[in-house]
Protein backbone atom coordinates (compact mmCIF):
# COMPACT_ATOMS: atom_id res chain seq x y z
CA MET A 1 136.69 7.07 170.78
CA ARG A 2 137.27 10.39 172.58
CA THR A 3 139.00 13.46 171.47
CA VAL A 4 141.28 15.60 173.26
CA VAL A 5 143.38 18.89 172.36
CA VAL A 6 147.32 18.58 172.99
CA ASP A 7 149.42 21.57 172.04
CA GLY A 8 146.60 22.98 169.88
CA HIS A 9 146.12 19.59 168.03
CA ARG A 10 143.27 17.35 168.08
CA VAL A 11 144.18 13.68 169.26
CA THR A 12 141.61 11.01 168.68
CA LEU A 13 142.01 8.38 171.25
CA ASP A 14 140.80 4.77 170.82
CA PRO A 15 141.03 2.24 173.48
CA THR A 16 141.12 -0.54 171.14
CA GLY A 17 143.95 0.91 169.30
CA PRO A 18 147.66 0.17 169.40
CA ASP A 19 148.45 3.46 171.18
CA PHE A 20 146.21 2.34 174.24
CA LEU A 21 148.60 1.54 177.19
CA GLY A 22 146.13 0.97 180.07
CA ARG A 23 143.26 1.90 182.13
CA GLY A 24 143.06 2.72 186.01
CA GLY A 25 140.32 4.10 188.35
CA GLU A 26 140.61 7.73 187.22
CA ALA A 27 142.15 7.55 183.88
CA GLU A 28 143.29 5.95 180.55
CA VAL A 29 146.82 6.27 179.48
CA TYR A 30 147.86 6.46 175.68
CA ARG A 31 151.05 6.42 173.40
CA HIS A 32 151.34 9.96 171.82
CA LYS A 33 154.04 11.26 170.05
CA GLY A 34 156.67 9.58 172.11
CA LEU A 35 155.08 10.61 175.26
CA ALA A 36 152.59 9.13 177.60
CA LEU A 37 148.94 10.66 177.25
CA LYS A 38 146.90 10.32 180.63
CA VAL A 39 143.35 11.30 179.90
CA PHE A 40 140.90 11.41 182.98
CA HIS A 41 137.44 9.25 182.61
CA PRO A 42 134.78 11.75 181.79
CA VAL A 43 131.93 12.55 184.54
CA ASP A 44 129.35 10.01 184.22
CA PRO A 45 126.36 11.75 183.10
CA HIS A 46 124.04 8.81 184.62
CA ALA A 47 125.64 9.06 187.98
CA PRO A 48 123.55 10.88 191.02
CA VAL A 49 123.64 14.51 191.09
CA ALA A 50 125.90 14.84 193.97
CA GLU A 51 128.39 12.46 192.71
CA ARG A 52 128.68 14.33 188.99
CA GLN A 53 128.96 17.68 191.08
CA ALA A 54 131.84 16.16 193.26
CA ARG A 55 133.83 14.51 189.89
CA THR A 56 133.27 17.85 187.89
CA ALA A 57 134.82 20.01 190.91
CA ASN A 58 137.52 17.28 191.14
CA LEU A 59 138.48 17.52 187.62
CA LYS A 60 138.63 21.29 187.80
CA LEU A 61 140.71 21.20 190.70
CA LYS A 62 143.23 18.90 188.80
CA GLY A 63 143.36 20.99 185.84
CA LEU A 64 144.45 23.99 187.82
CA LYS A 65 146.74 22.19 189.72
CA LEU A 66 148.57 20.57 186.44
CA ALA A 67 148.77 23.94 185.26
CA ALA A 68 150.58 25.12 188.33
CA PHE A 69 152.63 22.19 188.56
CA PRO A 70 156.15 23.17 190.05
CA LYS A 71 159.39 23.29 188.01
CA GLY A 72 162.77 22.13 189.09
CA LEU A 73 161.65 18.70 190.83
CA PRO A 74 164.01 15.70 191.04
CA VAL A 75 164.50 14.10 187.72
CA GLU A 76 162.94 11.00 188.94
CA VAL A 77 159.64 12.51 188.88
CA LEU A 78 157.54 12.23 185.74
CA ALA A 79 156.36 15.92 185.43
CA PRO A 80 153.55 16.91 183.17
CA VAL A 81 155.07 17.92 179.60
CA SER A 82 151.64 19.55 178.33
CA LEU A 83 148.05 19.73 178.97
CA ALA A 84 145.34 17.90 177.42
CA HIS A 85 141.96 19.76 176.99
CA ALA A 86 138.80 18.70 176.23
CA THR A 87 138.69 21.55 173.25
CA PRO A 88 141.02 24.11 172.27
CA ASN A 89 140.10 26.39 174.96
CA GLY A 90 138.40 24.14 177.33
CA ASP A 91 139.09 22.47 180.47
CA VAL A 92 141.97 20.36 181.18
CA VAL A 93 141.25 16.64 181.20
CA GLY A 94 144.71 15.06 181.07
CA TYR A 95 148.44 15.75 180.52
CA THR A 96 151.35 14.27 178.84
CA MET A 97 154.60 12.78 180.53
CA PRO A 98 157.53 11.03 179.38
CA LEU A 99 156.88 7.66 178.40
CA ILE A 100 158.98 5.05 180.17
CA GLY A 101 159.79 1.42 179.18
CA GLY A 102 161.62 -1.38 180.47
CA MET A 103 160.93 -0.56 184.19
CA HIS A 104 159.28 -2.63 186.79
CA THR A 105 156.93 -1.35 189.54
CA LEU A 106 158.40 -1.22 192.87
CA TYR A 107 156.19 -3.83 194.44
CA ASN A 108 158.13 -6.46 192.14
CA LEU A 109 161.12 -6.05 194.97
CA ALA A 110 158.68 -7.90 197.25
CA ASP A 111 158.72 -10.89 194.87
CA ARG A 112 161.84 -13.34 195.39
CA ASP A 113 160.90 -15.18 192.01
CA PHE A 114 161.27 -11.82 190.25
CA ARG A 115 164.46 -10.72 191.86
CA SER A 116 165.77 -14.08 191.04
CA THR A 117 164.81 -13.93 187.46
CA ALA A 118 165.62 -10.48 186.81
CA GLY A 119 168.77 -10.90 188.40
CA VAL A 120 168.22 -8.23 191.08
CA GLY A 121 170.35 -8.70 194.19
CA HIS A 122 170.05 -6.93 197.86
CA PRO A 123 172.59 -4.31 196.76
CA ASP A 124 170.28 -3.48 193.76
CA VAL A 125 167.22 -3.30 196.12
CA LEU A 126 169.26 -1.06 198.60
CA ALA A 127 170.29 1.02 195.75
CA VAL A 128 166.64 1.32 194.44
CA PHE A 129 165.39 2.57 197.81
CA LYS A 130 168.51 4.76 198.18
CA LYS A 131 167.41 6.73 194.94
CA PHE A 132 163.77 6.51 196.31
CA HIS A 133 164.81 8.08 199.60
CA ASN A 134 166.70 11.09 197.75
CA ALA A 135 163.98 11.76 195.16
CA LEU A 136 161.44 11.96 198.18
CA ARG A 137 163.96 14.19 199.80
CA GLY A 138 164.08 16.42 196.83
CA LEU A 139 160.13 16.53 196.75
CA HIS A 140 160.07 17.57 200.35
CA THR A 141 162.56 20.33 200.09
CA ALA A 142 160.57 21.63 197.08
CA SER A 143 157.55 21.51 199.72
CA VAL A 144 155.84 18.58 197.64
CA VAL A 145 154.13 15.83 199.35
CA VAL A 146 153.49 12.57 197.76
CA GLY A 147 149.82 11.91 198.78
CA ASP A 148 149.56 8.69 196.86
CA LEU A 149 152.75 6.87 198.04
CA ASN A 150 152.51 3.04 197.09
CA ASP A 151 154.30 0.49 195.37
CA GLY A 152 152.57 0.74 192.26
CA ASN A 153 153.41 4.41 191.58
CA GLU A 154 157.19 3.95 191.33
CA MET A 155 158.90 2.33 188.49
CA PHE A 156 162.46 0.96 188.67
CA GLN A 157 165.29 -0.70 186.63
CA ALA A 158 168.24 -2.45 188.03
CA SER A 159 169.97 -3.05 184.88
CA PRO A 160 171.94 -1.71 183.10
CA SER A 161 172.04 0.82 185.85
CA ILE A 162 169.78 1.71 188.76
CA ASP A 163 167.04 3.96 187.88
CA LEU A 164 163.82 5.10 189.43
CA ARG A 165 160.54 7.07 188.31
CA ILE A 166 157.58 8.48 190.20
CA ILE A 167 154.53 8.12 188.12
CA ASP A 168 150.96 9.65 188.85
CA VAL A 169 152.25 12.94 189.88
CA ASP A 170 148.65 14.52 189.41
CA SER A 171 148.07 13.22 192.96
CA LEU A 172 150.97 15.05 194.27
CA GLN A 173 150.33 17.90 196.96
CA PHE A 174 152.14 21.27 196.74
CA ASN A 175 151.18 25.07 196.89
CA GLY A 176 147.74 24.54 198.61
CA TYR A 177 146.51 22.12 196.04
CA PRO A 178 145.84 18.95 197.96
CA CYS A 179 146.06 15.20 196.91
CA THR A 180 142.56 14.33 196.13
C-alpha cells in the first residue's frame, strides 16, 4: 500500500485492489475518479548509492517536466490532468490522465488473427496509421518529440469509428526536457 496526494486529497493505492490496472517497468497504474493514475515506482533504498542518486534525479526531472507539460497538443495525446505528489507539498510522483477503455495496442495490427476476429480490414489499418501520422505531425509542429515511439504506447479502436490515443506521455521530449 502507498499513499499519494492528488488535487489536495490523499489517495491510498492498493496493488491488490480493484482499482489496480497494471504495472510496468517504471510505474503502476490505478483507476482514480474516472481517470488513470500513473505512479512511478519509488527509489529502492537498498540499491547502490549511484543508482539511487540517478533514480532520484530522474524522478525530480520528471516532476518538473510534468508540471511544464505543453498545452494545445493533438487530442490523441493523453496529456496529464493532475499531478500526484508524495505529500501535500512534496515531490511529484505521478500524474492522472484520461482513462481509456475498449482500445487495443497498435502492435495488435500486426496479428492477422486479431484483425480477422476484430473485423479490422486493410482500410481500417490505413485509417489508424493516417490518424497516427497526423497526431505525430501535430506534436512535431508543437516542437514535441516522441522519444519512446513503440507499438505499445499507442492505443486504437477501429469500431464504431477509427480512434487513436498516444499514451506514456511523460517520456515526450519538449522545452529542453529530454526523453529519459
